[in-house]
Amino acid sequence: MMGPAHSLSGAAAWLGVGAAAAAAGHTMPWPVLVVGALITAGAALAPDLDHKSATISRAFGPVSKTLCEVVDKLSYAVYKATKGAGDPRRTGGHRTLTHTWLWAVLIGAGCSVAAITGGRWAVLAILFVHLVLAVEGLLWRAARVSSDVLVWLLGATSAWILAGVLDQPGNGSGWLFDAPGQEYMWLGLPIVLGALVHDIGDALTVSGCPILWPIPMGRKRWYPLGPPKFMRFRAGSWVEIKVLMPVFMILGGVGAAAALNVI
């Protein structure tokens, strides 16, 4: 999938989680619903850190471009070191390490630990990174023609304002994890969800996605999961743009209404 579809699917997924949480009696305060949707939209771009031409590689200028090159080499090294007898040869690391459930869980857990140990500045950093990515994904046309600095300023300003809103009593800094010292521990959840939604989206394309690594399947450790081949599509095709993206928008709207107990 391309960046905009990934971000839309991520936001829709979090809004769906909000609907499920409301049905289970753990209704999200509206700031958690909004911030979580934005974080998931941004996190749904992050697995493409292994691709130097992806949206995320442009999001933070030379810093993200260099990081993508490093992660690509790291992913390729891990692939070569762990591939099974049936796994094909590769020339790069795209759709390997960062496109697995293990990566999603580790990144989400790391952000949760950072949020509860690093204090306000760690929370602001997590929000800033993911809000910038959300702008790049959801508002990609405007982001492309705008200055990177303006996008960064929007991300920083939004992060500061939203963190202030969440800090208010009852607004959600301690949602779900309410023991002392666990404020913002939930931030890892939308990050894990965004990465997994990205992987599922890529699994629908012709190449599939090795979501289950390092669990072996037959002679392959990097088995590209996906539906039957006749159901797959190419990234950026009309199926993604004309069918899936409108569906994600509709599902997101229904999820938001249910999460807010409107329906």
PDB file of C-alpha atoms in Angstrom:
ATOM      1  CA  MET A   1       0.000   0.000   0.000  1.00  0.00           C
ATOM      2  CA  MET A   2       0.975   3.638  -0.401  1.00  0.00           C
ATOM      3  CA  GLY A   3       1.358   6.116   2.477  1.00  0.00           C
ATOM      4  CA  PRO A   4      -2.113   7.739   2.418  1.00  0.00           C
ATOM      5  CA  ALA A   5      -3.905   4.372   2.479  1.00  0.00           C
ATOM      6  CA  HIS A   6      -1.672   3.141   5.291  1.00  0.00           C
ATOM      7  CA  SER A   7      -2.426   6.237   7.386  1.00  0.00           C
ATOM      8  CA  LEU A   8      -6.163   6.100   6.733  1.00  0.00           C
ATOM      9  CA  SER A   9      -6.301   2.422   7.652  1.00  0.00           C
ATOM     10  CA  GLY A  10      -4.345   3.109  10.836  1.00  0.00           C
ATOM     11  CA  ALA A  11      -6.659   5.904  11.968  1.00  0.00           C
ATOM     12  CA  ALA A  12      -9.732   3.783  11.142  1.00  0.00           C
ATOM     13  CA  ALA A  13      -8.302   0.894  13.154  1.00  0.00           C
ATOM     14  CA  TRP A  14      -7.840   3.020  16.289  1.00  0.00           C
ATOM     15  CA  LEU A  15     -11.345   4.449  15.961  1.00  0.00           C
ATOM     16  CA  GLY A  16     -12.566   0.870  15.737  1.00  0.00           C
ATOM     17  CA  VAL A  17     -10.652   0.071  18.921  1.00  0.00           C
ATOM     18  CA  GLY A  18     -12.368   3.059  20.501  1.00  0.00           C
ATOM     19  CA  ALA A  19     -15.750   1.607  19.550  1.00  0.00           C
ATOM     20  CA  ALA A  20     -14.782  -1.778  21.011  1.00  0.00           C
ATOM     21  CA  ALA A  21     -13.497  -0.126  24.200  1.00  0.00           C
ATOM     22  CA  ALA A  22     -16.771   1.756  24.615  1.00  0.00           C
ATOM     23  CA  ALA A  23     -18.725  -1.476  24.157  1.00  0.00           C
ATOM     24  CA  ALA A  24     -16.520  -3.131  26.802  1.00  0.00           C
ATOM     25  CA  GLY A  25     -17.050  -0.346  29.329  1.00  0.00           C
ATOM     26  CA  HIS A  26     -13.638   1.335  28.954  1.00  0.00           C
ATOM     27  CA  THR A  27     -14.789   4.366  26.967  1.00  0.00           C
ATOM     28  CA  MET A  28     -11.919   6.503  25.722  1.00  0.00           C
ATOM     29  CA  PRO A  29     -11.973  10.177  26.657  1.00  0.00           C
ATOM     30  CA  TRP A  30     -12.245  12.118  23.420  1.00  0.00           C
ATOM     31  CA  PRO A  31      -8.604  13.347  23.579  1.00  0.00           C
ATOM     32  CA  VAL A  32      -7.406   9.727  23.728  1.00  0.00           C
ATOM     33  CA  LEU A  33      -9.579   8.870  20.738  1.00  0.00           C
ATOM     34  CA  VAL A  34      -8.244  11.809  18.706  1.00  0.00           C
ATOM     35  CA  VAL A  35      -4.586  11.515  19.735  1.00  0.00           C
ATOM     36  CA  GLY A  36      -4.639   7.736  19.368  1.00  0.00           C
ATOM     37  CA  ALA A  37      -6.067   7.985  15.857  1.00  0.00           C
ATOM     38  CA  LEU A  38      -3.364  10.472  14.857  1.00  0.00           C
ATOM     39  CA  ILE A  39      -0.589   8.389  16.398  1.00  0.00           C
ATOM     40  CA  THR A  40      -1.844   5.240  14.679  1.00  0.00           C
ATOM     41  CA  ALA A  41      -2.052   7.109  11.372  1.00  0.00           C
ATOM     42  CA  GLY A  42       1.579   8.107  11.802  1.00  0.00           C
ATOM     43  CA  ALA A  43       2.734   4.737  13.124  1.00  0.00           C
ATOM     44  CA  ALA A  44       1.153   3.076  10.083  1.00  0.00           C
ATOM     45  CA  LEU A  45       3.914   4.679   7.983  1.00  0.00           C
ATOM     46  CA  ALA A  46       6.797   3.692  10.259  1.00  0.00           C
ATOM     47  CA  PRO A  47       7.454   0.104   9.036  1.00  0.00           C
ATOM     48  CA  ASP A  48       8.668   1.612   5.760  1.00  0.00           C
ATOM     49  CA  LEU A  49      11.782   2.778   7.603  1.00  0.00           C
ATOM     50  CA  ASP A  50      13.467   0.074   5.542  1.00  0.00           C
ATOM     51  CA  HIS A  51      12.687   1.872   2.258  1.00  0.00           C
ATOM     52  CA  LYS A  52      14.711   4.930   1.273  1.00  0.00           C
ATOM     53  CA  SER A  53      11.995   6.176  -1.114  1.00  0.00           C
ATOM     54  CA  ALA A  54       9.055   5.848   1.311  1.00  0.00           C
ATOM     55  CA  THR A  55       7.074   8.756   2.745  1.00  0.00           C
ATOM     56  CA  ILE A  56       8.811   8.402   6.108  1.00  0.00           C
ATOM     57  CA  SER A  57      12.238   8.853   4.509  1.00  0.00           C
ATOM     58  CA  ARG A  58      11.249  12.398   3.494  1.00  0.00           C
ATOM     59  CA  ALA A  59       9.419  13.329   6.683  1.00  0.00           C
ATOM     60  CA  PHE A  60      12.394  14.555   8.722  1.00  0.00           C
ATOM     61  CA  GLY A  61      14.849  15.551   6.034  1.00  0.00           C
ATOM     62  CA  PRO A  62      18.402  14.130   6.119  1.00  0.00           C
ATOM     63  CA  VAL A  63      17.802  12.560   9.548  1.00  0.00           C
ATOM     64  CA  SER A  64      15.013  10.247   8.386  1.00  0.00           C
ATOM     65  CA  LYS A  65      16.736   9.550   5.062  1.00  0.00           C
ATOM     66  CA  THR A  66      19.894   8.418   6.851  1.00  0.00           C
ATOM     67  CA  LEU A  67      17.868   6.391   9.348  1.00  0.00           C
ATOM     68  CA  CYS A  68      16.065   4.606   6.504  1.00  0.00           C
ATOM     69  CA  GLU A  69      19.381   3.659   4.913  1.00  0.00           C
ATOM     70  CA  VAL A  70      20.645   2.284   8.236  1.00  0.00           C
ATOM     71  CA  VAL A  71      17.457   0.315   8.904  1.00  0.00           C
ATOM     72  CA  ASP A  72      17.503  -1.064   5.356  1.00  0.00           C
ATOM     73  CA  LYS A  73      21.024  -2.426   5.881  1.00  0.00           C
ATOM     74  CA  LEU A  74      20.129  -3.771   9.339  1.00  0.00           C
ATOM     75  CA  SER A  75      17.016  -5.486   8.001  1.00  0.00           C
ATOM     76  CA  TYR A  76      18.953  -7.033   5.133  1.00  0.00           C
ATOM     77  CA  ALA A  77      21.618  -8.320   7.543  1.00  0.00           C
ATOM     78  CA  VAL A  78      18.950  -9.892   9.778  1.00  0.00           C
ATOM     79  CA  TYR A  79      17.295 -11.464   6.735  1.00  0.00           C
ATOM     80  CA  LYS A  80      20.523 -13.039   5.521  1.00  0.00           C
ATOM     81  CA  ALA A  81      21.387 -14.306   9.000  1.00  0.00           C
ATOM     82  CA  THR A  82      17.997 -15.927   9.646  1.00  0.00           C
ATOM     83  CA  LYS A  83      16.553 -16.946   6.270  1.00  0.00           C
ATOM     84  CA  GLY A  84      15.366 -20.496   5.789  1.00  0.00           C
ATOM     85  CA  ALA A  85      16.230 -22.907   3.005  1.00  0.00           C
ATOM     86  CA  GLY A  86      13.171 -21.870   1.006  1.00  0.00           C
ATOM     87  CA  ASP A  87      13.554 -18.098   1.376  1.00  0.00           C
ATOM     88  CA  PRO A  88      14.712 -16.362  -1.822  1.00  0.00           C
ATOM     89  CA  ARG A  89      17.805 -14.236  -2.231  1.00  0.00           C
ATOM     90  CA  ARG A  90      17.317 -10.516  -1.755  1.00  0.00           C
ATOM     91  CA  THR A  91      19.254  -7.356  -2.547  1.00  0.00           C
ATOM     92  CA  GLY A  92      17.728  -5.153   0.181  1.00  0.00           C
ATOM     93  CA  GLY A  93      15.848  -5.205   3.453  1.00  0.00           C
ATOM     94  CA  HIS A  94      12.471  -3.784   2.417  1.00  0.00           C
ATOM     95  CA  ARG A  95       9.494  -5.725   3.812  1.00  0.00           C
ATOM     96  CA  THR A  96      11.557  -7.821   6.171  1.00  0.00           C
ATOM     97  CA  LEU A  97      12.414  -6.984   9.799  1.00  0.00           C
ATOM     98  CA  THR A  98      10.262  -3.852  10.206  1.00  0.00           C
ATOM     99  CA  HIS A  99       7.257  -5.634   8.700  1.00  0.00           C
ATOM    100  CA  THR A 100       6.914  -8.260  11.432  1.00  0.00           C
ATOM    101  CA  TRP A 101       4.788  -8.626  14.565  1.00  0.00           C
ATOM    102  CA  LEU A 102       7.950  -8.757  16.684  1.00  0.00           C
ATOM    103  CA  TRP A 103       9.130  -5.362  15.451  1.00  0.00           C
ATOM    104  CA  ALA A 104       5.677  -3.863  16.089  1.00  0.00           C
ATOM    105  CA  VAL A 105       5.590  -5.145  19.663  1.00  0.00           C
ATOM    106  CA  LEU A 106       9.148  -4.050  20.453  1.00  0.00           C
ATOM    107  CA  ILE A 107       8.643  -0.541  19.073  1.00  0.00           C
ATOM    108  CA  GLY A 108       5.337  -0.114  20.911  1.00  0.00           C
ATOM    109  CA  ALA A 109       6.783  -1.436  24.177  1.00  0.00           C
ATOM    110  CA  GLY A 110       9.796   0.829  23.817  1.00  0.00           C
ATOM    111  CA  CYS A 111       7.592   3.881  23.380  1.00  0.00           C
ATOM    112  CA  SER A 112       5.493   2.913  26.416  1.00  0.00           C
ATOM    113  CA  VAL A 113       8.630   2.560  28.540  1.00  0.00           C
ATOM    114  CA  ALA A 114       9.947   5.885  27.250  1.00  0.00           C
ATOM    115  CA  ALA A 115       6.629   7.589  28.016  1.00  0.00           C
ATOM    116  CA  ILE A 116       6.464   6.419  31.641  1.00  0.00           C
ATOM    117  CA  THR A 117      10.161   6.894  32.416  1.00  0.00           C
ATOM    118  CA  GLY A 118      11.089   9.910  30.322  1.00  0.00           C
ATOM    119  CA  GLY A 119       8.383  12.268  31.510  1.00  0.00           C
ATOM    120  CA  ARG A 120       6.791  15.083  29.550  1.00  0.00           C
ATOM    121  CA  TRP A 121       9.622  15.571  27.058  1.00  0.00           C
ATOM    122  CA  ALA A 122       9.544  11.912  26.035  1.00  0.00           C
ATOM    123  CA  VAL A 123       5.771  12.122  25.544  1.00  0.00           C
ATOM    124  CA  LEU A 124       6.178  15.260  23.472  1.00  0.00           C
ATOM    125  CA  ALA A 125       8.850  13.601  21.323  1.00  0.00           C
ATOM    126  CA  ILE A 126       6.623  10.572  20.669  1.00  0.00           C
ATOM    127  CA  LEU A 127       3.687  12.815  19.802  1.00  0.00           C
ATOM    128  CA  PHE A 128       5.796  15.077  17.580  1.00  0.00           C
ATOM    129  CA  VAL A 129       7.225  12.232  15.489  1.00  0.00           C
ATOM    130  CA  HIS A 130       3.888  10.541  14.947  1.00  0.00           C
ATOM    131  CA  LEU A 131       1.925  13.738  14.333  1.00  0.00           C
ATOM    132  CA  VAL A 132       4.397  14.779  11.635  1.00  0.00           C
ATOM    133  CA  LEU A 133       4.001  11.350  10.041  1.00  0.00           C
ATOM    134  CA  ALA A 134       0.205  11.641  10.321  1.00  0.00           C
ATOM    135  CA  VAL A 135       0.316  14.960   8.446  1.00  0.00           C
ATOM    136  CA  GLU A 136       2.544  13.394   5.790  1.00  0.00           C
ATOM    137  CA  GLY A 137       0.129  10.505   5.372  1.00  0.00           C
ATOM    138  CA  LEU A 138      -3.323  12.018   5.814  1.00  0.00           C
ATOM    139  CA  LEU A 139      -2.583  15.426   4.275  1.00  0.00           C
ATOM    140  CA  TRP A 140       0.014  14.243   1.814  1.00  0.00           C
ATOM    141  CA  ARG A 141      -0.935  16.610  -1.010  1.00  0.00           C
ATOM    142  CA  ALA A 142      -0.567  19.664   1.215  1.00  0.00           C
ATOM    143  CA  ALA A 143       2.591  18.275   2.827  1.00  0.00           C
ATOM    144  CA  ARG A 144       4.250  17.726  -0.546  1.00  0.00           C
ATOM    145  CA  VAL A 145       3.828  21.342  -1.647  1.00  0.00           C
ATOM    146  CA  SER A 146       4.547  22.808   1.782  1.00  0.00           C
ATOM    147  CA  SER A 147       7.869  23.488   3.467  1.00  0.00           C
ATOM    148  CA  ASP A 148       9.165  20.699   5.702  1.00  0.00           C
ATOM    149  CA  VAL A 149       9.713  23.290   8.406  1.00  0.00           C
ATOM    150  CA  LEU A 150       6.014  24.228   8.371  1.00  0.00           C
ATOM    151  CA  VAL A 151       5.049  20.568   8.747  1.00  0.00           C
ATOM    152  CA  TRP A 152       7.479  20.207  11.668  1.00  0.00           C
ATOM    153  CA  LEU A 153       6.103  23.354  13.300  1.00  0.00           C
ATOM    154  CA  LEU A 154       2.561  22.009  12.910  1.00  0.00           C
ATOM    155  CA  GLY A 155       3.641  18.719  14.462  1.00  0.00           C
ATOM    156  CA  ALA A 156       5.432  20.406  17.367  1.00  0.00           C
ATOM    157  CA  THR A 157       2.586  22.825  18.072  1.00  0.00           C
ATOM    158  CA  SER A 158      -0.028  20.088  17.893  1.00  0.00           C
ATOM    159  CA  ALA A 159       2.037  17.836  20.164  1.00  0.00           C
ATOM    160  CA  TRP A 160       2.348  20.597  22.783  1.00  0.00           C
ATOM    161  CA  ILE A 161      -1.367  21.456  22.697  1.00  0.00           C
ATOM    162  CA  LEU A 162      -2.592  17.847  22.722  1.00  0.00           C
ATOM    163  CA  ALA A 163      -0.247  16.866  25.551  1.00  0.00           C
ATOM    164  CA  GLY A 164      -1.625  19.782  27.550  1.00  0.00           C
ATOM    165  CA  VAL A 165      -5.189  18.650  26.874  1.00  0.00           C
ATOM    166  CA  LEU A 166      -4.398  15.062  27.863  1.00  0.00           C
ATOM    167  CA  ASP A 167      -2.776  16.247  31.110  1.00  0.00           C
ATOM    168  CA  GLN A 168      -6.051  17.728  32.302  1.00  0.00           C
ATOM    169  CA  PRO A 169      -7.891  15.561  34.882  1.00  0.00           C
ATOM    170  CA  GLY A 170     -10.143  13.019  33.202  1.00  0.00           C
ATOM    171  CA  ASN A 171      -8.802  13.695  29.718  1.00  0.00           C
ATOM    172  CA  GLY A 172      -6.875  10.493  29.362  1.00  0.00           C
ATOM    173  CA  SER A 173      -3.195  10.646  30.353  1.00  0.00           C
ATOM    174  CA  GLY A 174      -3.936   7.716  32.647  1.00  0.00           C
ATOM    175  CA  TRP A 175      -6.483   5.967  30.425  1.00  0.00           C
ATOM    176  CA  LEU A 176      -6.559   2.168  30.800  1.00  0.00           C
ATOM    177  CA  PHE A 177      -3.367   2.104  32.914  1.00  0.00           C
ATOM    178  CA  ASP A 178      -4.281   4.158  35.969  1.00  0.00           C
ATOM    179  CA  ALA A 179      -1.751   3.089  38.601  1.00  0.00           C
ATOM    180  CA  PRO A 180       0.615   5.822  39.856  1.00  0.00           C
ATOM    181  CA  GLY A 181       3.501   6.329  37.447  1.00  0.00           C
ATOM    182  CA  GLN A 182       1.719   4.676  34.507  1.00  0.00           C
ATOM    183  CA  GLU A 183       0.530   7.883  32.849  1.00  0.00           C
ATOM    184  CA  TYR A 184       0.824   7.650  29.058  1.00  0.00           C
ATOM    185  CA  MET A 185       1.671   3.960  29.173  1.00  0.00           C
ATOM    186  CA  TRP A 186      -1.139   3.479  26.643  1.00  0.00           C
ATOM    187  CA  LEU A 187       0.825   5.397  23.985  1.00  0.00           C
ATOM    188  CA  GLY A 188       2.458   2.154  22.913  1.00  0.00           C
ATOM    189  CA  LEU A 189      -0.884   0.623  21.928  1.00  0.00           C
ATOM    190  CA  PRO A 190      -1.627   2.809  18.880  1.00  0.00           C
ATOM    191  CA  ILE A 191       2.003   2.425  17.800  1.00  0.00           C
ATOM    192  CA  VAL A 192       1.763  -1.380  17.832  1.00  0.00           C
ATOM    193  CA  LEU A 193      -1.612  -1.197  16.104  1.00  0.00           C
ATOM    194  CA  GLY A 194      -0.343   1.146  13.397  1.00  0.00           C
ATOM    195  CA  ALA A 195       2.588  -1.126  12.569  1.00  0.00           C
ATOM    196  CA  LEU A 196       0.392  -4.233  12.426  1.00  0.00           C
ATOM    197  CA  VAL A 197      -2.204  -2.506  10.248  1.00  0.00           C
ATOM    198  CA  HIS A 198       0.594  -1.483   7.881  1.00  0.00           C
ATOM    199  CA  ASP A 199       1.756  -5.093   7.681  1.00  0.00           C
ATOM    200  CA  ILE A 200      -1.757  -6.378   7.018  1.00  0.00           C
ATOM    201  CA  GLY A 201      -2.192  -3.775   4.288  1.00  0.00           C
ATOM    202  CA  ASP A 202       1.050  -4.851   2.621  1.00  0.00           C
ATOM    203  CA  ALA A 203      -0.022  -8.490   2.914  1.00  0.00           C
ATOM    204  CA  LEU A 204      -2.951  -7.661   0.609  1.00  0.00           C
ATOM    205  CA  THR A 205      -0.594  -6.624  -2.184  1.00  0.00           C
ATOM    206  CA  VAL A 206       1.083  -8.899  -4.721  1.00  0.00           C
ATOM    207  CA  SER A 207       4.285  -9.293  -2.673  1.00  0.00           C
ATOM    208  CA  GLY A 208       2.678 -10.330   0.614  1.00  0.00           C
ATOM    209  CA  CYS A 209       4.276  -9.573   3.996  1.00  0.00           C
ATOM    210  CA  PRO A 210       6.321 -11.756   6.408  1.00  0.00           C
ATOM    211  CA  ILE A 211       4.279 -10.730   9.446  1.00  0.00           C
ATOM    212  CA  LEU A 212       4.908 -13.941  11.420  1.00  0.00           C
ATOM    213  CA  TRP A 213       8.735 -13.866  11.412  1.00  0.00           C
ATOM    214  CA  PRO A 214      10.614 -15.492  13.141  1.00  0.00           C
ATOM    215  CA  ILE A 215       8.000 -18.273  13.210  1.00  0.00           C
ATOM    216  CA  PRO A 216       8.903 -20.678  10.350  1.00  0.00           C
ATOM    217  CA  MET A 217       6.330 -21.877   7.817  1.00  0.00           C
ATOM    218  CA  GLY A 218       7.551 -24.894   5.876  1.00  0.00           C
ATOM    219  CA  ARG A 219      11.031 -24.200   4.520  1.00  0.00           C
ATOM    220  CA  LYS A 220      10.592 -20.447   4.850  1.00  0.00           C
ATOM    221  CA  ARG A 221      11.202 -18.295   7.899  1.00  0.00           C
ATOM    222  CA  TRP A 222      10.209 -15.125   6.010  1.00  0.00           C
ATOM    223  CA  TYR A 223       6.979 -16.486   4.560  1.00  0.00           C
ATOM    224  CA  PRO A 224       5.059 -13.695   2.736  1.00  0.00           C
ATOM    225  CA  LEU A 225       1.557 -13.976   4.162  1.00  0.00           C
ATOM    226  CA  GLY A 226      -1.374 -12.835   2.075  1.00  0.00           C
ATOM    227  CA  PRO A 227      -4.753 -13.834   0.629  1.00  0.00           C
ATOM    228  CA  PRO A 228      -5.023 -15.990  -2.520  1.00  0.00           C
ATOM    229  CA  LYS A 229      -3.161 -14.339  -5.387  1.00  0.00           C
ATOM    230  CA  PHE A 230      -6.313 -13.506  -7.341  1.00  0.00           C
ATOM    231  CA  MET A 231      -7.412 -11.292  -4.412  1.00  0.00           C
ATOM    232  CA  ARG A 232      -4.199  -9.263  -4.238  1.00  0.00           C
ATOM    233  CA  PHE A 233      -3.500  -5.920  -5.890  1.00  0.00           C
ATOM    234  CA  ARG A 234      -0.562  -3.697  -6.704  1.00  0.00           C
ATOM    235  CA  ALA A 235       0.318  -0.815  -4.389  1.00  0.00           C
ATOM    236  CA  GLY A 236      -1.215   2.413  -5.672  1.00  0.00           C
ATOM    237  CA  SER A 237      -3.687   0.623  -7.941  1.00  0.00           C
ATOM    238  CA  TRP A 238      -7.318   1.636  -8.414  1.00  0.00           C
ATOM    239  CA  VAL A 239      -8.402  -0.972  -5.862  1.00  0.00           C
ATOM    240  CA  GLU A 240      -6.456   0.833  -3.167  1.00  0.00           C
ATOM    241  CA  ILE A 241      -7.474   4.354  -4.198  1.00  0.00           C
ATOM    242  CA  LYS A 242     -11.069   3.874  -5.370  1.00  0.00           C
ATOM    243  CA  VAL A 243     -12.204   1.067  -3.065  1.00  0.00           C
ATOM    244  CA  LEU A 244     -10.099   0.641   0.067  1.00  0.00           C
ATOM    245  CA  MET A 245      -9.501   4.287   0.957  1.00  0.00           C
ATOM    246  CA  PRO A 246     -13.224   5.211   0.864  1.00  0.00           C
ATOM    247  CA  VAL A 247     -13.966   2.068   2.901  1.00  0.00           C
ATOM    248  CA  PHE A 248     -11.387   3.106   5.508  1.00  0.00           C
ATOM    249  CA  MET A 249     -12.993   6.553   5.741  1.00  0.00           C
ATOM    250  CA  ILE A 250     -16.468   5.092   6.229  1.00  0.00           C
ATOM    251  CA  LEU A 251     -15.294   2.575   8.819  1.00  0.00           C
ATOM    252  CA  GLY A 252     -13.402   5.306  10.651  1.00  0.00           C
ATOM    253  CA  GLY A 253     -16.495   7.501  10.797  1.00  0.00           C
ATOM    254  CA  VAL A 254     -18.660   4.666  12.101  1.00  0.00           C
ATOM    255  CA  GLY A 255     -15.995   3.734  14.653  1.00  0.00           C
ATOM    256  CA  ALA A 256     -15.696   7.309  15.891  1.00  0.00           C
ATOM    257  CA  ALA A 257     -19.472   7.632  16.276  1.00  0.00           C
ATOM    258  CA  ALA A 258     -19.637   4.370  18.229  1.00  0.00           C
ATOM    259  CA  ALA A 259     -16.630   5.299  20.386  1.00  0.00           C
ATOM    260  CA  LEU A 260     -18.295   8.581  21.338  1.00  0.00           C
ATOM    261  CA  ASN A 261     -21.616   6.786  21.999  1.00  0.00           C
ATOM    262  CA  VAL A 262     -23.332   8.702  19.229  1.00  0.00           C
ATOM    263  CA  ILE A 263     -24.655   5.467  17.777  1.00  0.00           C
TER     264      ILE A 263
END
